[in-house]
Short mmCIF file of C-alpha atoms and ligand atoms in Angstrom, two decimals:
data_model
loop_
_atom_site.label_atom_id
_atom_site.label_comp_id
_atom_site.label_asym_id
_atom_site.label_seq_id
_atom_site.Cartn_x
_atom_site.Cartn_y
_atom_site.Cartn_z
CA UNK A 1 54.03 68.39 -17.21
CA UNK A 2 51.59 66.93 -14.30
CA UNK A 3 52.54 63.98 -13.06
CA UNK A 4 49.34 62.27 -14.29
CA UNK A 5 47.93 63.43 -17.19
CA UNK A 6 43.74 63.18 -17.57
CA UNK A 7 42.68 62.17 -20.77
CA UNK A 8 39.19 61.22 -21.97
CA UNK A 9 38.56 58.28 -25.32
CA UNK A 10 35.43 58.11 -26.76
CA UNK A 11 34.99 54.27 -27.93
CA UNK A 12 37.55 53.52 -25.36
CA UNK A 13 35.69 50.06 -25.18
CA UNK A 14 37.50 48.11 -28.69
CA UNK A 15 39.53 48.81 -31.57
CA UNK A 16 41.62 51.44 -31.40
CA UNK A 17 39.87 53.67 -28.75
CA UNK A 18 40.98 50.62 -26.75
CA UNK A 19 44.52 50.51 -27.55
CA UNK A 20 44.93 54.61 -26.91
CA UNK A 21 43.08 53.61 -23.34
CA UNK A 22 46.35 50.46 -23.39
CA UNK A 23 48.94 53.15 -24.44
CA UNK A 24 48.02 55.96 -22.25
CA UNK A 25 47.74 53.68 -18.58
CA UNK A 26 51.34 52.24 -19.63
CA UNK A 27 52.63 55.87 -19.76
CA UNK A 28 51.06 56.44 -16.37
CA UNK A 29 48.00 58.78 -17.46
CA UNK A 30 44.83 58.81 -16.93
CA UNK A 31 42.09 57.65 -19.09
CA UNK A 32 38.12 58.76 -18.66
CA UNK A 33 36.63 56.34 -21.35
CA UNK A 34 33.47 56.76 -22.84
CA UNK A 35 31.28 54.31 -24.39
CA UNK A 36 28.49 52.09 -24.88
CA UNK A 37 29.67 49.72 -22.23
CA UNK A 38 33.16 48.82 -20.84
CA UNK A 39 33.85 52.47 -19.80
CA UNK A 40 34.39 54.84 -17.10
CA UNK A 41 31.36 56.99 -18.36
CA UNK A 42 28.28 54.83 -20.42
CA UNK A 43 26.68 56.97 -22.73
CA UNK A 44 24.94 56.97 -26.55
CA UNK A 45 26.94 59.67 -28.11
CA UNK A 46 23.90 59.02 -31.03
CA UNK A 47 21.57 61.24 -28.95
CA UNK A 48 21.56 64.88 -27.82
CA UNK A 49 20.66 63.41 -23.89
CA UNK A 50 23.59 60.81 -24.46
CA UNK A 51 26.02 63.26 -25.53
CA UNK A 52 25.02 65.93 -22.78
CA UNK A 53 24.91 63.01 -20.09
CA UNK A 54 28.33 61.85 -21.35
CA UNK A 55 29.63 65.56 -21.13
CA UNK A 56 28.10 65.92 -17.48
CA UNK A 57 29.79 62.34 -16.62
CA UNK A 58 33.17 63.18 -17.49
CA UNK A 59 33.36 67.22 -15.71
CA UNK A 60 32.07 65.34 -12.74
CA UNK A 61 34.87 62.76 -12.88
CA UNK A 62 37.39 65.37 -13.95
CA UNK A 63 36.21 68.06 -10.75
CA UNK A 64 37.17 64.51 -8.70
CA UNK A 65 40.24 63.24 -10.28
CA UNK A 66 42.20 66.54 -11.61
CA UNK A 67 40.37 69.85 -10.31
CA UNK A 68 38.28 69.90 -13.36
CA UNK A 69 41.05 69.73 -15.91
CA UNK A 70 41.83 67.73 -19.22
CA UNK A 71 44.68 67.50 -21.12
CA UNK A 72 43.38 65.61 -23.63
CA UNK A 73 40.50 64.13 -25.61
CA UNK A 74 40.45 61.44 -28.60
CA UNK A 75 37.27 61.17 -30.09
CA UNK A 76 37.37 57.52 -31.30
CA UNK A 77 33.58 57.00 -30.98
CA UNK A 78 32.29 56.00 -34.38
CA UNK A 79 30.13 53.28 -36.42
CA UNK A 80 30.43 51.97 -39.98
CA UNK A 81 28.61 52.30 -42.79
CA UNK A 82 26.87 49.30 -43.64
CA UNK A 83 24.83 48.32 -45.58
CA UNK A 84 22.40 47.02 -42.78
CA UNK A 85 21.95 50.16 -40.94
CA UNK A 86 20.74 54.09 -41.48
CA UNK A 87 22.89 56.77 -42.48
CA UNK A 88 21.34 58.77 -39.82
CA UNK A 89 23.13 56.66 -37.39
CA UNK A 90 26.19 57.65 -38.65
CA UNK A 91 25.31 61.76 -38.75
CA UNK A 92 24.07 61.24 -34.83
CA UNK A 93 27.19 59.35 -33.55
CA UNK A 94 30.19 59.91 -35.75
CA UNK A 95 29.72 63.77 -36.64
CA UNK A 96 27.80 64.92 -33.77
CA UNK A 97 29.33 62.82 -31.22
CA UNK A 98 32.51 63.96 -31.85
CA UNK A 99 31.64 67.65 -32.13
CA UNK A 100 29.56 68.02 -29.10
CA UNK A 101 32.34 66.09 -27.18
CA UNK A 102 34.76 68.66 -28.74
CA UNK A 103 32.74 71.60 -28.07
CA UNK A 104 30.99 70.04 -24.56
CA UNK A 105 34.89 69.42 -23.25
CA UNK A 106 36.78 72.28 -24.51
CA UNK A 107 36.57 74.69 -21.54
CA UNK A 108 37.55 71.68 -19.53
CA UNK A 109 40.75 71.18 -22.10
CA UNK A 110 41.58 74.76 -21.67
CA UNK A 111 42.68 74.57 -17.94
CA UNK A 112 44.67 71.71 -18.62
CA UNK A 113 48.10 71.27 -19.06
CA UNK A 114 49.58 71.38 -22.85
CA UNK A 115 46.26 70.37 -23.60
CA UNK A 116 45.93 68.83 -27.23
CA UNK A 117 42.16 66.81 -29.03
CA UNK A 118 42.83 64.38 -32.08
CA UNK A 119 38.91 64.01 -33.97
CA UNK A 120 39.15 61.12 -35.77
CA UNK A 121 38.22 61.56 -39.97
CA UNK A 122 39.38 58.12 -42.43
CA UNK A 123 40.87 58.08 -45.70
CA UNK A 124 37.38 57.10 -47.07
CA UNK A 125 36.92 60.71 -46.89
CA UNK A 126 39.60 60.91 -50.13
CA UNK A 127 39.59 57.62 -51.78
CA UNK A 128 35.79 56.95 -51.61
CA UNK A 129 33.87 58.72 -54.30
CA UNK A 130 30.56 59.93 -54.60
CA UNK A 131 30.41 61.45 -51.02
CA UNK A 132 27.13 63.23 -51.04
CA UNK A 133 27.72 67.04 -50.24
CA UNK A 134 24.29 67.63 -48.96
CA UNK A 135 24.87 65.66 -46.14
CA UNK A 136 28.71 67.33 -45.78
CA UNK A 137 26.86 70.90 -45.37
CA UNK A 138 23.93 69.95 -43.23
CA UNK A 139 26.62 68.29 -40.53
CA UNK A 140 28.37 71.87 -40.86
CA UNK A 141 25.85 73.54 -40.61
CA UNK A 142 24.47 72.01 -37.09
CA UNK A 143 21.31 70.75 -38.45
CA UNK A 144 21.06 67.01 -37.11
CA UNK A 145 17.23 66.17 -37.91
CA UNK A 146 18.35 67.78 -41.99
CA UNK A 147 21.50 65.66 -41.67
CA UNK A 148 19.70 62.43 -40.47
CA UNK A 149 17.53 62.87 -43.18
CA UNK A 150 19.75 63.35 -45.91
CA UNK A 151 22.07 60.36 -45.06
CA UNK A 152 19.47 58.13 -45.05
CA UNK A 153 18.75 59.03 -48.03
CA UNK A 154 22.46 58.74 -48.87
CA UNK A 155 22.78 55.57 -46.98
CA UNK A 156 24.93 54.59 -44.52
CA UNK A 157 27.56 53.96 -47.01
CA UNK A 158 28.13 57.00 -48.48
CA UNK A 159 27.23 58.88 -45.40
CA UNK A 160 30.50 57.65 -43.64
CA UNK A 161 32.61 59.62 -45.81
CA UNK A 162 30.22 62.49 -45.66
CA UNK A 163 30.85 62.30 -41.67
CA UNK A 164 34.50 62.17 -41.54
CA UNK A 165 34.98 64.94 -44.56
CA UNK A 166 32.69 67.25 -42.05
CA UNK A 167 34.61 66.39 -38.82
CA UNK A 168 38.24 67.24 -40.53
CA UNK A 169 36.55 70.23 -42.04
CA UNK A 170 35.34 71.38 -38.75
CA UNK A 171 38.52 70.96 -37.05
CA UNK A 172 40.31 72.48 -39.26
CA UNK A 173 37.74 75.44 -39.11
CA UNK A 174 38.31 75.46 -35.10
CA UNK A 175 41.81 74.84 -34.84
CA UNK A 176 43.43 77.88 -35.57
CA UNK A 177 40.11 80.03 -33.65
CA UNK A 178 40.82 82.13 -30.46
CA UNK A 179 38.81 79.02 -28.96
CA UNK A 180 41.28 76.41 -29.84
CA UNK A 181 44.66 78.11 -30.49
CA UNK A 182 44.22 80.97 -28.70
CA UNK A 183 43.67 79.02 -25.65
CA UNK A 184 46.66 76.85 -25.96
CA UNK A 185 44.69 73.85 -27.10
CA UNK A 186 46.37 72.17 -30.40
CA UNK A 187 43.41 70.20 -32.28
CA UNK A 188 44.31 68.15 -34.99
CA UNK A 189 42.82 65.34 -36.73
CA UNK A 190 43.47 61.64 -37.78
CA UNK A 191 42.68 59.82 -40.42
CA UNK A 192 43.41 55.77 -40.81
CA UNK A 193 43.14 53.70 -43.79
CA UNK A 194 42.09 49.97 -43.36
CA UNK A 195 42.76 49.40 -39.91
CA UNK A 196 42.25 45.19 -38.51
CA UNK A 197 39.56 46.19 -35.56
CA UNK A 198 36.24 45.00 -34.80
CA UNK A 199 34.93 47.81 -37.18
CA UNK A 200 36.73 46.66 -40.00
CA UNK A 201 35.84 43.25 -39.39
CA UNK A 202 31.95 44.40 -39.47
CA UNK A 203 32.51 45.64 -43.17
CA UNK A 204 33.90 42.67 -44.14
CA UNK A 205 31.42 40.70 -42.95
CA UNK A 206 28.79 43.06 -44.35
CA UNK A 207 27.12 40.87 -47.47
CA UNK A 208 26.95 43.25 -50.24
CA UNK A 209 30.28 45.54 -49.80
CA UNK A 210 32.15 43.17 -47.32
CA UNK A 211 34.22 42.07 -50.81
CA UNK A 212 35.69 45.73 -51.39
CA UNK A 213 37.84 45.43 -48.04
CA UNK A 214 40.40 43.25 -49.25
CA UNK A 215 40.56 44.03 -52.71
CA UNK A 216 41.30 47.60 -52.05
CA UNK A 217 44.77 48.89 -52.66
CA UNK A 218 47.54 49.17 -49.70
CA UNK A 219 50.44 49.92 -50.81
CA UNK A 220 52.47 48.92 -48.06
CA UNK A 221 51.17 45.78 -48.24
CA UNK A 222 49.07 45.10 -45.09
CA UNK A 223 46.47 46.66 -43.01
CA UNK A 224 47.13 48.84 -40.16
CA UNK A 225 46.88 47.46 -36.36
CA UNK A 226 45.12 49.50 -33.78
CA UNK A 227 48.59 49.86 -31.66
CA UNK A 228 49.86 51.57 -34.57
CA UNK A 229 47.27 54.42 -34.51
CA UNK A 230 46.88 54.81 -31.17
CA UNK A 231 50.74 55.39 -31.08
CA UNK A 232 49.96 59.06 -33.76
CA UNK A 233 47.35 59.77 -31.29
CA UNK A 234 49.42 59.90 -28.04
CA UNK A 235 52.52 61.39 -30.28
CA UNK A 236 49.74 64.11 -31.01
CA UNK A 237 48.17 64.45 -27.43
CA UNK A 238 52.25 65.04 -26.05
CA UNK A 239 54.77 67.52 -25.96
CA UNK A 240 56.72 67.06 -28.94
CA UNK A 241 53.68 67.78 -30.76
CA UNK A 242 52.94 71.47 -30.30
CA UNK A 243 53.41 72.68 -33.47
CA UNK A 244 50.72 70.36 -34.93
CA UNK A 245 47.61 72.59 -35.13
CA UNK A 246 44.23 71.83 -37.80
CA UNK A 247 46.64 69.12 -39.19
CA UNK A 248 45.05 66.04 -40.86
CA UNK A 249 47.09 63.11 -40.64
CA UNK A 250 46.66 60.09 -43.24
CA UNK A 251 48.17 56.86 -42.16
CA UNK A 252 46.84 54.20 -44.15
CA UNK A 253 49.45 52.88 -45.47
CA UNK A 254 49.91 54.86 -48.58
CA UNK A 255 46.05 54.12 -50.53
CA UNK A 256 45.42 57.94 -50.76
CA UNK A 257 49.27 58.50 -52.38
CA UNK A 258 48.37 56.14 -54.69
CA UNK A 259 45.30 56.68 -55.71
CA UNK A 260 45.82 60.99 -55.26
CA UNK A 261 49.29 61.52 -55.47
CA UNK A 262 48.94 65.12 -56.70
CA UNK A 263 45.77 66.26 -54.49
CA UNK A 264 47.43 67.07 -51.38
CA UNK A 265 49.12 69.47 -50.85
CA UNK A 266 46.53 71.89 -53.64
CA UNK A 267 48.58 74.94 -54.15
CA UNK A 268 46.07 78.09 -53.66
CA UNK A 269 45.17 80.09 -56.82
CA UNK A 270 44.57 84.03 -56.23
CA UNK A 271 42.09 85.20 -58.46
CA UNK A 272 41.81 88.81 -59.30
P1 NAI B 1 35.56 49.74 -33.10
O1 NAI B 1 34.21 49.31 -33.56
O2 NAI B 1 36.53 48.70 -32.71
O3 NAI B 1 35.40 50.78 -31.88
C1 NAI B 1 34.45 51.82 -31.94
C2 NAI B 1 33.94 52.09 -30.55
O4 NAI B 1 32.97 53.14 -30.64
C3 NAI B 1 33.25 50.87 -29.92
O5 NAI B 1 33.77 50.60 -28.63
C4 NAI B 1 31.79 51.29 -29.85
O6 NAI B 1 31.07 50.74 -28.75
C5 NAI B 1 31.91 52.81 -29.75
N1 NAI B 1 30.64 53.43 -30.14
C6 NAI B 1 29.90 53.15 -31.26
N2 NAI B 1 28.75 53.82 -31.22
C7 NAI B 1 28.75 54.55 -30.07
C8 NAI B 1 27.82 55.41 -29.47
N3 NAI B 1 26.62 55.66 -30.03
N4 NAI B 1 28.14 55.98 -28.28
C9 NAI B 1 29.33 55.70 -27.68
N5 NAI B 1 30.25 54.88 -28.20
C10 NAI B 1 29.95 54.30 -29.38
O7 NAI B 1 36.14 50.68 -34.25
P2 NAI B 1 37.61 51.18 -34.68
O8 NAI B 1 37.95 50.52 -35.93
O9 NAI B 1 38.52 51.19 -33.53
O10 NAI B 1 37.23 52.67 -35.10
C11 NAI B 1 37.45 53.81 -34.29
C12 NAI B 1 37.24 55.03 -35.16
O11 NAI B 1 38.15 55.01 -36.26
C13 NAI B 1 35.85 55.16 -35.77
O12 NAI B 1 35.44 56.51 -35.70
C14 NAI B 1 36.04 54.73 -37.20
O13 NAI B 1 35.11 55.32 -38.06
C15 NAI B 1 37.44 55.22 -37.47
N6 NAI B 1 38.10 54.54 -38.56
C16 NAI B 1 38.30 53.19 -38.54
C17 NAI B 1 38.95 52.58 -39.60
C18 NAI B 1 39.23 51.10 -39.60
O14 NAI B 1 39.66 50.58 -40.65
N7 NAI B 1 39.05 50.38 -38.51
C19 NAI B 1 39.40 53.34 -40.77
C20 NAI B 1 39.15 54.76 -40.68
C21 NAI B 1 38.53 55.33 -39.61
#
């Protein structure tokens, strides 16, 4: 492996963006955050200009710092869905700010070494119900001004789940492609339960579903802490994680076992 390994965080700024950033720099690599503020590159990944300027930002950084290489990329970038704000906020900056960045960076991922992206999906995606499937297809499908329009009519709310159902779904639609496998690049995806950040502090502070945070089930007891996250994400942007390819990894502390013990794995059934 390279000495120093260049890797790029989207909401490197807080939460657990920030504690990948923490983990990373104590293991010697090298982070290119991205953000609103706080970050090596400042960009809106809610807009088309943002994401493109944020895409430009880090290739020039990367042509500096490592020859134009990256050997990995977390897309932590992402907003909740409250009940204060749009749904179309959430289709601009959690869906198609991580999918531009995946798409914008991949060439750069594919001359680096053991290269390796973790998108970032939630458990919401499993244990929220109702997630509006319009909204789910128009993400896949690319069309951002249908998408905006169809989460706000969602709202934000149900929209979140909509956006991290469509970014596993994509992955998982990449990950084994000639693009992502075929070039060496493994591209898996996360997805936390409740996890104590500034995010989940938001919702519970939000007036009409703040409540629902800590009355829903954990088995384990707890919440997550951002440390423990970021430490899946840097197991899954390292060596001993090559086999892991269009994986989706709950840790949330067992809500989705409990509340869908026998969805996952869903044998397939062969119709004639
Ligand atoms: P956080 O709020 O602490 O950090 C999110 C970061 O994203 C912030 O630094 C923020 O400035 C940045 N960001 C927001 N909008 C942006 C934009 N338009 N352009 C660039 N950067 C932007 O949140 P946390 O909890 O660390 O969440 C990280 C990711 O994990 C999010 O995608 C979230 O949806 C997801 N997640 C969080 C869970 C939780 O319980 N905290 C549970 C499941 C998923």
């Amino acid at each position: 492996m390279n000495e120093q390994r260049t890797v790029v965080v989207t909401g490197s700024a807080s939460g657990m963006g920030a504690a990948t950033r923490t983990r990373l720099e104590a293991d010697g690599q090298r982070v290119i955050g991205v953000d609103l503020r706080d970050a090596e590159v400042i960009a809106d990944l809610g807009t088309p200009a943002g994401r493109q300027a944020a895409i430009d930002a880090v290739t020039e950084l990367a042509t500096d710092l490592s020859g134009g290489a990256v050997d990995g990329l977390v897309t932590w970038a992402g907003v909740p869905g409250l009940t204060t704000v749009p749904g179309s906020l959430l289709a601009s900056v959690n869906y198609f700010g991580t999918v531009a960045l995946l798409d914008g960076l991949r060439p750069l991922l594919a001359d680096g070494d053991r290269p390796a992206a973790v998108a970032i999906s939630s458990n919401s995606t499993t244990v929220q119900p109702g997630v509006p499937m319009d909204v789910v297809e128009l993400l896949l499908a690319g069309d951002e001004p249908g998408a905006r329009d169809a989460a706000d009519a969602a709202s934000a709310l149900a929209t979140y789940p909509a956006t991290k159902t469509a970014i596993a779904w994509w992955c998982r639609r990449h990950a084994p492609t000639g693009e992502w496998a075929g070039a060496g690049i493994n591209l898996n995806v996360v997805a936390p339960g409740a996890v104590e950040t500034p995010l989940l502090q938001a919702t519970r502070d939000d007036p009409t579903i703040g409540h629902f945070i800590d009355e829903f089930p954990i088995p384990v007891g707890r919440k997550g802490t951002a440390d423990e996250l970021a430490a899946l994400v840097v197991f899954l942007l390292g060596p001993d994680a090559r086999f892991f390819c269009g994986s989706v990894l709950f840790a949330d502390g067992g809500t989705d076992a409990h509340l869908r013990p026998d969805d996952q794995p869903r044998p397939w059934t062969l119709r004639r």
